[in-house]
PDB file of C-alpha atoms in Angstrom:
ATOM      1  CA  MET A   1     116.364 100.440 117.672  1.00 59.00           C
ATOM      2  CA  MET A   2     112.664 101.294 117.265  1.00 67.00           C
ATOM      3  CA  ASN A   3     111.854 104.949 117.859  1.00 90.00           C
ATOM      4  CA  GLU A   4     109.925 105.845 121.004  1.00 94.00           C
ATOM      5  CA  LYS A   5     106.671 106.870 119.310  1.00 96.00           C
ATOM      6  CA  ALA A   6     106.619 103.715 117.203  1.00 97.00           C
ATOM      7  CA  GLN A   7     107.151 101.586 120.317  1.00 96.00           C
ATOM      8  CA  ARG A   8     104.416 103.430 122.153  1.00 97.00           C
ATOM      9  CA  PHE A   9     102.001 103.023 119.259  1.00 98.00           C
ATOM     10  CA  ARG A  10     102.595  99.279 118.961  1.00 97.00           C
ATOM     11  CA  ALA A  11     102.057  98.803 122.685  1.00 97.00           C
ATOM     12  CA  LEU A  12      98.619 100.440 122.434  1.00 98.00           C
ATOM     13  CA  HIS A  13      97.266  97.504 120.386  1.00 98.00           C
ATOM     14  CA  ALA A  14      96.107  95.500 123.363  1.00 93.00           C
ATOM     15  CA  THR A  15      93.166  95.260 125.755  1.00 89.00           C
ATOM     16  CA  PRO A  16      91.439  97.593 126.362  1.00 96.00           C
ATOM     17  CA  ALA A  17      91.368  98.438 122.672  1.00 98.00           C
ATOM     18  CA  LEU A  18      93.084 101.485 121.251  1.00 98.00           C
ATOM     19  CA  ARG A  19      90.341 104.043 120.566  1.00 98.00           C
ATOM     20  CA  LEU A  20      90.930 106.205 117.500  1.00 98.00           C
ATOM     21  CA  PRO A  21      88.506 109.064 116.731  1.00 97.00           C
ATOM     22  CA  ASN A  22      89.986 109.831 113.308  1.00 98.00           C
ATOM     23  CA  CYS A  23      91.180 113.315 112.365  1.00 98.00           C
ATOM     24  CA  TRP A  24      91.346 115.042 109.002  1.00 98.00           C
ATOM     25  CA  ASP A  25      93.529 118.108 109.569  1.00 98.00           C
ATOM     26  CA  ALA A  26      95.927 119.588 112.119  1.00 98.00           C
ATOM     27  CA  ALA A  27      93.191 121.317 114.120  1.00 98.00           C
ATOM     28  CA  SER A  28      91.012 118.207 114.453  1.00 98.00           C
ATOM     29  CA  ALA A  29      94.122 116.214 115.423  1.00 98.00           C
ATOM     30  CA  ALA A  30      94.951 118.725 118.164  1.00 98.00           C
ATOM     31  CA  VAL A  31      91.385 118.628 119.484  1.00 98.00           C
ATOM     32  CA  ILE A  32      91.411 114.813 119.567  1.00 98.00           C
ATOM     33  CA  GLU A  33      94.779 114.747 121.349  1.00 98.00           C
ATOM     34  CA  ALA A  34      93.543 117.301 123.906  1.00 97.00           C
ATOM     35  CA  ALA A  35      90.520 115.077 124.585  1.00 97.00           C
ATOM     36  CA  GLY A  36      92.933 112.406 125.822  1.00 98.00           C
ATOM     37  CA  ALA A  37      93.599 110.214 122.786  1.00 98.00           C
ATOM     38  CA  PRO A  38      96.911 108.338 123.162  1.00 98.00           C
ATOM     39  CA  ALA A  39      97.384 108.308 119.374  1.00 98.00           C
ATOM     40  CA  VAL A  40      95.916 110.023 116.325  1.00 98.00           C
ATOM     41  CA  ALA A  41      94.765 108.380 113.088  1.00 98.00           C
ATOM     42  CA  THR A  42      93.883 110.127 109.864  1.00 98.00           C
ATOM     43  CA  THR A  43      90.845 109.337 107.756  1.00 98.00           C
ATOM     44  CA  SER A  44      91.556 109.416 104.032  1.00 97.00           C
ATOM     45  CA  ALA A  45      87.987 110.454 103.294  1.00 97.00           C
ATOM     46  CA  GLY A  46      88.135 113.357 105.736  1.00 98.00           C
ATOM     47  CA  VAL A  47      91.541 114.496 104.470  1.00 98.00           C
ATOM     48  CA  ALA A  48      90.362 114.343 100.860  1.00 98.00           C
ATOM     49  CA  TRP A  49      87.137 116.245 101.619  1.00 98.00           C
ATOM     50  CA  SER A  50      89.027 118.945 103.513  1.00 98.00           C
ATOM     51  CA  LEU A  51      91.278 119.468 100.472  1.00 97.00           C
ATOM     52  CA  GLY A  52      88.443 119.566  97.957  1.00 97.00           C
ATOM     53  CA  PHE A  53      88.606 116.010  96.611  1.00 96.00           C
ATOM     54  CA  PRO A  54      86.300 112.982  96.862  1.00 95.00           C
ATOM     55  CA  ASP A  55      87.483 109.896  98.714  1.00 94.00           C
ATOM     56  CA  GLY A  56      88.780 106.948  96.703  1.00 91.00           C
ATOM     57  CA  ASP A  57      92.374 107.575  95.571  1.00 91.00           C
ATOM     58  CA  ALA A  58      91.487 110.922  93.977  1.00 94.00           C
ATOM     59  CA  LEU A  59      93.996 112.786  96.147  1.00 95.00           C
ATOM     60  CA  ASP A  60      97.575 112.885  94.896  1.00 93.00           C
ATOM     61  CA  ARG A  61     100.425 111.602  97.026  1.00 97.00           C
ATOM     62  CA  GLN A  62     102.046 114.962  97.780  1.00 97.00           C
ATOM     63  CA  ALA A  63      98.807 116.537  98.996  1.00 98.00           C
ATOM     64  CA  ALA A  64      98.206 113.550 101.284  1.00 98.00           C
ATOM     65  CA  VAL A  65     101.770 113.589 102.629  1.00 98.00           C
ATOM     66  CA  ASP A  66     101.632 117.334 103.258  1.00 98.00           C
ATOM     67  CA  ALA A  67      98.419 116.890 105.264  1.00 98.00           C
ATOM     68  CA  ILE A  68     100.021 114.083 107.310  1.00 98.00           C
ATOM     69  CA  ALA A  69     103.053 116.274 108.018  1.00 98.00           C
ATOM     70  CA  ARG A  70     100.856 119.122 109.289  1.00 97.00           C
ATOM     71  CA  ILE A  71      99.002 116.691 111.552  1.00 98.00           C
ATOM     72  CA  ALA A  72     102.223 115.154 112.904  1.00 97.00           C
ATOM     73  CA  ARG A  73     103.601 118.620 113.706  1.00 96.00           C
ATOM     74  CA  ALA A  74     100.419 119.570 115.555  1.00 97.00           C
ATOM     75  CA  VAL A  75     100.457 116.725 118.113  1.00 97.00           C
ATOM     76  CA  ASP A  76     102.867 114.955 120.447  1.00 96.00           C
ATOM     77  CA  VAL A  77     101.155 111.550 120.325  1.00 98.00           C
ATOM     78  CA  PRO A  78     101.930 108.907 117.663  1.00 98.00           C
ATOM     79  CA  VAL A  79     100.259 109.401 114.271  1.00 98.00           C
ATOM     80  CA  THR A  80      99.062 106.654 111.938  1.00 98.00           C
ATOM     81  CA  ALA A  81      98.097 107.584 108.396  1.00 98.00           C
ATOM     82  CA  ASP A  82      95.455 106.218 106.051  1.00 98.00           C
ATOM     83  CA  ILE A  83      97.188 105.966 102.672  1.00 98.00           C
ATOM     84  CA  GLU A  84      94.193 104.490 100.806  1.00 97.00           C
ATOM     85  CA  SER A  85      95.616 101.891  98.375  1.00 96.00           C
ATOM     86  CA  GLY A  86      99.076 103.456  98.370  1.00 97.00           C
ATOM     87  CA  TYR A  87      98.869 106.357  95.879  1.00 96.00           C
ATOM     88  CA  GLY A  88     100.497 104.507  93.009  1.00 94.00           C
ATOM     89  CA  GLU A  89      99.976 101.693  90.532  1.00 94.00           C
ATOM     90  CA  ARG A  90     103.221  99.777  91.131  1.00 96.00           C
ATOM     91  CA  PRO A  91     104.692  98.412  94.368  1.00 97.00           C
ATOM     92  CA  SER A  92     107.643 100.775  93.857  1.00 98.00           C
ATOM     93  CA  ASP A  93     105.186 103.689  93.907  1.00 97.00           C
ATOM     94  CA  VAL A  94     103.723 102.384  97.170  1.00 98.00           C
ATOM     95  CA  ALA A  95     107.229 102.161  98.644  1.00 98.00           C
ATOM     96  CA  GLU A  96     107.800 105.817  97.739  1.00 98.00           C
ATOM     97  CA  THR A  97     104.526 106.759  99.403  1.00 98.00           C
ATOM     98  CA  ALA A  98     105.390 104.836 102.567  1.00 98.00           C
ATOM     99  CA  ALA A  99     108.844 106.434 102.773  1.00 98.00           C
ATOM    100  CA  ALA A 100     107.355 109.901 102.366  1.00 98.00           C
ATOM    101  CA  VAL A 101     104.692 109.235 104.995  1.00 98.00           C
ATOM    102  CA  ALA A 102     107.328 108.037 107.465  1.00 98.00           C
ATOM    103  CA  ASP A 103     109.439 111.113 106.748  1.00 98.00           C
ATOM    104  CA  ALA A 104     106.336 113.229 107.413  1.00 98.00           C
ATOM    105  CA  GLY A 105     106.203 111.853 110.965  1.00 98.00           C
ATOM    106  CA  ALA A 106     103.740 108.954 110.879  1.00 98.00           C
ATOM    107  CA  VAL A 107     104.646 105.730 112.695  1.00 98.00           C
ATOM    108  CA  GLY A 108     101.858 103.648 111.177  1.00 98.00           C
ATOM    109  CA  VAL A 109      99.846 103.299 107.986  1.00 98.00           C
ATOM    110  CA  ASN A 110      96.581 101.774 106.817  1.00 98.00           C
ATOM    111  CA  ILE A 111      96.607 100.293 103.340  1.00 98.00           C
ATOM    112  CA  GLU A 112      93.462  98.875 101.738  1.00 97.00           C
ATOM    113  CA  ASP A 113      93.016  96.063  99.243  1.00 96.00           C
ATOM    114  CA  SER A 114      90.179  97.528  97.186  1.00 93.00           C
ATOM    115  CA  ASP A 115      91.048  98.241  93.576  1.00 90.00           C
ATOM    116  CA  PRO A 116      90.610 102.020  93.055  1.00 86.00           C
ATOM    117  CA  THR A 117      89.366 101.425  89.509  1.00 82.00           C
ATOM    118  CA  ASP A 118      86.450  99.371  90.865  1.00 81.00           C
ATOM    119  CA  ALA A 119      85.725  99.544  94.604  1.00 73.00           C
ATOM    120  CA  ALA A 120      83.735  96.296  94.475  1.00 77.00           C
ATOM    121  CA  VAL A 121      86.832  94.395  93.318  1.00 87.00           C
ATOM    122  CA  LEU A 122      89.707  93.466  95.600  1.00 94.00           C
ATOM    123  CA  ARG A 123      93.285  93.155  94.450  1.00 96.00           C
ATOM    124  CA  SER A 124      94.616  89.627  94.112  1.00 96.00           C
ATOM    125  CA  PHE A 125      96.400  88.012  97.051  1.00 96.00           C
ATOM    126  CA  GLY A 126      99.726  88.272  95.256  1.00 96.00           C
ATOM    127  CA  GLU A 127      99.328  91.868  94.155  1.00 97.00           C
ATOM    128  CA  GLN A 128      98.290  93.093  97.592  1.00 98.00           C
ATOM    129  CA  SER A 129     101.062  91.110  99.268  1.00 98.00           C
ATOM    130  CA  GLU A 130     103.589  92.879  97.037  1.00 98.00           C
ATOM    131  CA  ARG A 131     102.111  96.248  97.993  1.00 98.00           C
ATOM    132  CA  ILE A 132     102.278  95.458 101.713  1.00 98.00           C
ATOM    133  CA  ALA A 133     105.885  94.316 101.328  1.00 98.00           C
ATOM    134  CA  ALA A 134     106.565  97.595  99.522  1.00 98.00           C
ATOM    135  CA  VAL A 135     105.182  99.553 102.476  1.00 98.00           C
ATOM    136  CA  ARG A 136     107.571  97.698 104.762  1.00 98.00           C
ATOM    137  CA  HIS A 137     110.478  98.383 102.424  1.00 98.00           C
ATOM    138  CA  GLY A 138     109.650 102.076 102.110  1.00 98.00           C
ATOM    139  CA  ALA A 139     108.647 102.921 105.671  1.00 98.00           C
ATOM    140  CA  GLY A 140     111.073 100.645 107.506  1.00 97.00           C
ATOM    141  CA  ALA A 141     110.817  98.190 110.361  1.00 96.00           C
ATOM    142  CA  ASP A 142     109.342 100.705 112.838  1.00 97.00           C
ATOM    143  CA  CYS A 143     106.176 101.317 110.839  1.00 98.00           C
ATOM    144  CA  TYR A 144     103.004  99.600 112.087  1.00 98.00           C
ATOM    145  CA  ILE A 145     101.246  98.307 108.971  1.00 98.00           C
ATOM    146  CA  ASN A 146      97.498  97.912 109.398  1.00 98.00           C
ATOM    147  CA  ALA A 147      96.285  95.897 106.414  1.00 98.00           C
ATOM    148  CA  ARG A 148      92.683  96.637 105.533  1.00 98.00           C
ATOM    149  CA  ILE A 149      90.487  93.879 104.118  1.00 98.00           C
ATOM    150  CA  ASP A 150      87.378  95.174 102.340  1.00 96.00           C
ATOM    151  CA  ILE A 151      85.444  91.944 101.866  1.00 96.00           C
ATOM    152  CA  TYR A 152      82.664  92.835 104.303  1.00 96.00           C
ATOM    153  CA  LEU A 153      82.693  96.553 103.456  1.00 93.00           C
ATOM    154  CA  ARG A 154      82.407  96.029  99.698  1.00 89.00           C
ATOM    155  CA  GLY A 155      80.457  92.769  99.672  1.00 83.00           C
ATOM    156  CA  ALA A 156      83.314  91.326  97.664  1.00 70.00           C
ATOM    157  CA  SER A 157      82.422  87.676  98.364  1.00 73.00           C
ATOM    158  CA  GLU A 158      79.286  85.631  98.814  1.00 83.00           C
ATOM    159  CA  LYS A 159      78.024  86.100 102.379  1.00 83.00           C
ATOM    160  CA  ALA A 160      78.687  82.494 103.310  1.00 85.00           C
ATOM    161  CA  ALA A 161      82.303  82.826 102.205  1.00 93.00           C
ATOM    162  CA  GLN A 162      83.116  86.265 103.647  1.00 95.00           C
ATOM    163  CA  PHE A 163      84.545  85.007 106.917  1.00 97.00           C
ATOM    164  CA  SER A 164      86.862  82.386 105.424  1.00 96.00           C
ATOM    165  CA  ALA A 165      87.922  84.749 102.650  1.00 96.00           C
ATOM    166  CA  THR A 166      88.769  87.461 105.186  1.00 97.00           C
ATOM    167  CA  VAL A 167      90.821  85.087 107.328  1.00 98.00           C
ATOM    168  CA  ALA A 168      92.660  83.789 104.259  1.00 98.00           C
ATOM    169  CA  ARG A 169      93.584  87.301 103.197  1.00 98.00           C
ATOM    170  CA  ALA A 170      94.610  88.230 106.748  1.00 98.00           C
ATOM    171  CA  THR A 171      96.960  85.239 106.918  1.00 98.00           C
ATOM    172  CA  THR A 172      98.517  86.168 103.576  1.00 98.00           C
ATOM    173  CA  TYR A 173      98.920  89.850 104.466  1.00 98.00           C
ATOM    174  CA  LEU A 174     100.574  89.035 107.779  1.00 98.00           C
ATOM    175  CA  LYS A 175     103.091  86.835 105.988  1.00 98.00           C
ATOM    176  CA  ALA A 176     103.784  89.759 103.630  1.00 98.00           C
ATOM    177  CA  GLY A 177     104.717  92.006 106.555  1.00 98.00           C
ATOM    178  CA  ALA A 178     101.506  93.461 108.023  1.00 98.00           C
ATOM    179  CA  ASP A 179     101.351  93.934 111.797  1.00 98.00           C
ATOM    180  CA  GLY A 180      97.594  94.231 112.242  1.00 98.00           C
ATOM    181  CA  ILE A 181      94.394  93.592 110.322  1.00 98.00           C
ATOM    182  CA  PHE A 182      91.576  96.076 109.764  1.00 98.00           C
ATOM    183  CA  VAL A 183      88.163  94.658 108.836  1.00 98.00           C
ATOM    184  CA  PRO A 184      85.638  97.444 108.250  1.00 97.00           C
ATOM    185  CA  GLY A 185      82.022  96.626 107.513  1.00 96.00           C
ATOM    186  CA  VAL A 186      81.457  94.027 110.240  1.00 96.00           C
ATOM    187  CA  SER A 187      79.530  94.966 113.368  1.00 94.00           C
ATOM    188  CA  ASP A 188      77.880  91.850 114.822  1.00 94.00           C
ATOM    189  CA  ALA A 189      79.526  90.587 117.991  1.00 97.00           C
ATOM    190  CA  GLU A 190      79.609  86.933 116.965  1.00 97.00           C
ATOM    191  CA  THR A 191      81.534  87.580 113.764  1.00 97.00           C
ATOM    192  CA  ILE A 192      83.924  90.002 115.452  1.00 98.00           C
ATOM    193  CA  ALA A 193      84.702  87.484 118.204  1.00 98.00           C
ATOM    194  CA  ALA A 194      85.315  84.774 115.589  1.00 98.00           C
ATOM    195  CA  LEU A 195      87.667  87.057 113.636  1.00 98.00           C
ATOM    196  CA  VAL A 196      89.627  87.820 116.808  1.00 98.00           C
ATOM    197  CA  LYS A 197      90.133  84.079 117.387  1.00 98.00           C
ATOM    198  CA  ALA A 198      90.949  83.239 113.778  1.00 98.00           C
ATOM    199  CA  ILE A 199      93.403  86.066 113.008  1.00 98.00           C
ATOM    200  CA  ASP A 200      96.805  85.860 114.669  1.00 97.00           C
ATOM    201  CA  ALA A 201      97.290  89.621 114.976  1.00 98.00           C
ATOM    202  CA  PRO A 202      95.609  92.677 116.527  1.00 98.00           C
ATOM    203  CA  LEU A 203      92.163  93.196 114.989  1.00 98.00           C
ATOM    204  CA  ASN A 204      90.917  96.691 114.108  1.00 98.00           C
ATOM    205  CA  VAL A 205      87.201  97.305 113.484  1.00 98.00           C
ATOM    206  CA  LEU A 206      85.294 100.317 112.219  1.00 98.00           C
ATOM    207  CA  ALA A 207      82.708 101.437 114.773  1.00 98.00           C
ATOM    208  CA  GLY A 208      79.922 103.959 115.109  1.00 95.00           C
ATOM    209  CA  PRO A 209      76.190 104.094 115.841  1.00 94.00           C
ATOM    210  CA  GLY A 210      74.791 100.566 115.745  1.00 93.00           C
ATOM    211  CA  ALA A 211      78.119  98.877 116.486  1.00 96.00           C
ATOM    212  CA  PRO A 212      78.944  97.275 119.848  1.00 97.00           C
ATOM    213  CA  ALA A 213      80.083  99.810 122.449  1.00 98.00           C
ATOM    214  CA  PRO A 214      83.838 100.201 122.951  1.00 98.00           C
ATOM    215  CA  SER A 215      83.642  98.300 126.241  1.00 98.00           C
ATOM    216  CA  GLU A 216      81.904  95.408 124.461  1.00 98.00           C
ATOM    217  CA  LEU A 217      84.558  95.393 121.739  1.00 98.00           C
ATOM    218  CA  ASP A 218      87.164  95.218 124.519  1.00 98.00           C
ATOM    219  CA  ARG A 219      85.386  92.128 125.867  1.00 98.00           C
ATOM    220  CA  LEU A 220      85.390  90.556 122.397  1.00 98.00           C
ATOM    221  CA  GLY A 221      89.157  90.964 122.157  1.00 98.00           C
ATOM    222  CA  VAL A 222      89.358  93.768 119.593  1.00 98.00           C
ATOM    223  CA  ALA A 223      92.689  95.625 119.767  1.00 98.00           C
ATOM    224  CA  ARG A 224      91.809  98.818 117.874  1.00 98.00           C
ATOM    225  CA  ILE A 225      88.589 100.749 117.270  1.00 98.00           C
ATOM    226  CA  SER A 226      88.326 103.407 114.552  1.00 98.00           C
ATOM    227  CA  LEU A 227      85.586 105.899 113.787  1.00 98.00           C
ATOM    228  CA  GLY A 228      86.803 106.421 110.216  1.00 98.00           C
ATOM    229  CA  PRO A 229      85.255 109.396 108.398  1.00 98.00           C
ATOM    230  CA  SER A 230      82.287 109.703 110.771  1.00 98.00           C
ATOM    231  CA  VAL A 231      83.788 112.473 112.942  1.00 98.00           C
ATOM    232  CA  ALA A 232      84.561 114.568 109.877  1.00 98.00           C
ATOM    233  CA  ALA A 233      81.085 113.856 108.491  1.00 98.00           C
ATOM    234  CA  ALA A 234      79.523 114.927 111.797  1.00 98.00           C
ATOM    235  CA  ALA A 235      81.529 118.168 111.720  1.00 98.00           C
ATOM    236  CA  TYR A 236      80.300 118.903 108.213  1.00 98.00           C
ATOM    237  CA  ALA A 237      76.745 118.080 109.286  1.00 98.00           C
ATOM    238  CA  LEU A 238      77.091 120.705 112.022  1.00 97.00           C
ATOM    239  CA  ALA A 239      78.313 123.215 109.435  1.00 98.00           C
ATOM    240  CA  ARG A 240      75.219 122.472 107.345  1.00 98.00           C
ATOM    241  CA  ARG A 241      72.891 122.827 110.344  1.00 97.00           C
ATOM    242  CA  ALA A 242      74.537 126.115 111.304  1.00 97.00           C
ATOM    243  CA  ALA A 243      74.157 127.430 107.765  1.00 98.00           C
ATOM    244  CA  VAL A 244      70.499 126.374 107.537  1.00 98.00           C
ATOM    245  CA  GLY A 245      69.815 127.846 110.982  1.00 97.00           C
ATOM    246  CA  MET A 246      71.205 131.212 109.961  1.00 97.00           C
ATOM    247  CA  LEU A 247      69.872 131.279 106.394  1.00 97.00           C
ATOM    248  CA  GLU A 248      66.413 129.839 107.024  1.00 96.00           C
ATOM    249  CA  GLY A 249      65.811 129.628 110.754  1.00 95.00           C
ATOM    250  CA  ASP A 250      66.757 133.104 112.006  1.00 93.00           C
ATOM    251  CA  SER A 251      68.975 131.345 114.584  1.00 96.00           C
ATOM    252  CA  TYR A 252      72.582 130.978 115.707  1.00 96.00           C
ATOM    253  CA  ASP A 253      71.843 128.092 118.063  1.00 95.00           C
ATOM    254  CA  GLU A 254      73.930 125.484 116.237  1.00 95.00           C
ATOM    255  CA  VAL A 255      77.206 127.312 116.929  1.00 95.00           C
ATOM    256  CA  ALA A 256      76.530 127.904 120.615  1.00 94.00           C
ATOM    257  CA  ASP A 257      78.768 125.123 121.952  1.00 92.00           C
ATOM    258  CA  GLY A 258      81.853 125.459 119.773  1.00 94.00           C
ATOM    259  CA  VAL A 259      85.396 125.230 121.097  1.00 94.00           C
ATOM    260  CA  ASP A 260      86.247 128.800 122.026  1.00 93.00           C
ATOM    261  CA  TYR A 261      88.730 130.855 120.024  1.00 94.00           C
ATOM    262  CA  GLY A 262      91.366 131.038 122.727  1.00 94.00           C
ATOM    263  CA  THR A 263      91.326 127.294 123.333  1.00 95.00           C
ATOM    264  CA  MET A 264      91.696 126.502 119.639  1.00 95.00           C
ATOM    265  CA  ASN A 265      94.560 128.955 119.274  1.00 95.00           C
ATOM    266  CA  GLY A 266      96.221 127.439 122.313  1.00 95.00           C
ATOM    267  CA  LEU A 267      96.051 123.928 120.871  1.00 95.00           C
ATOM    268  CA  LEU A 268      97.963 124.841 117.726  1.00 92.00           C
ATOM    269  CA  ARG A 269     101.667 125.616 117.903  1.00 71.00           C
ATOM    270  CA  THR A 270     103.429 127.880 115.432  1.00 59.00           C
TER     271      THR A 270
END
């Protein structure tokens, strides 16, 4: 029988779309939950930055799993984890990652098809299918597998072929065991609507300034909207503005509207 959080998370992939302002540590997860989010998603970039690493499979598995466990302990809502390309070269390594992530408390994962040795190159259909199947084997039937396709994000195909190539990969990944498809790098309404119609699974898009509003993405049939690393990047931009204001501007204005100390302490359980 599927656990309650996993059931709840699956049910959120509908209309209106599941909105996921991505977190990068336990405190940001608690803040996002307190704002009303029905689920919490990690951003691999934000997690890596917070631990002193660049994004792009530079973080080791244990550090990533430990971060996911802290986040899962900090919130009551379902947690889905970005595991980059799986933290391992072989499908068996990916299965170990998925099992560890599930044990850490996540009920979903994102796995991408970019090759970490060359971000402009995507793994072959067969190789990525084996890795998705390994996630299913390691994490179990409850886990919601969101298979990321990086064709638009990386410019991995000729523009005229990007749509058909994305749909072909989506079809293959769903057969391998994925539950949903994540297509970052596409923001025009016409293409998004066409992807919704062509892919027989919930579609996740990466949004932000310049993308259609969440309500418009609802209308297009999108099932999940992610902000990716942009919330973490905005937080770091505030830190930079605060530092410049104090060091060069003789001002504390940038820290005037922070979450107060008592509220932050109250959000985090011991």
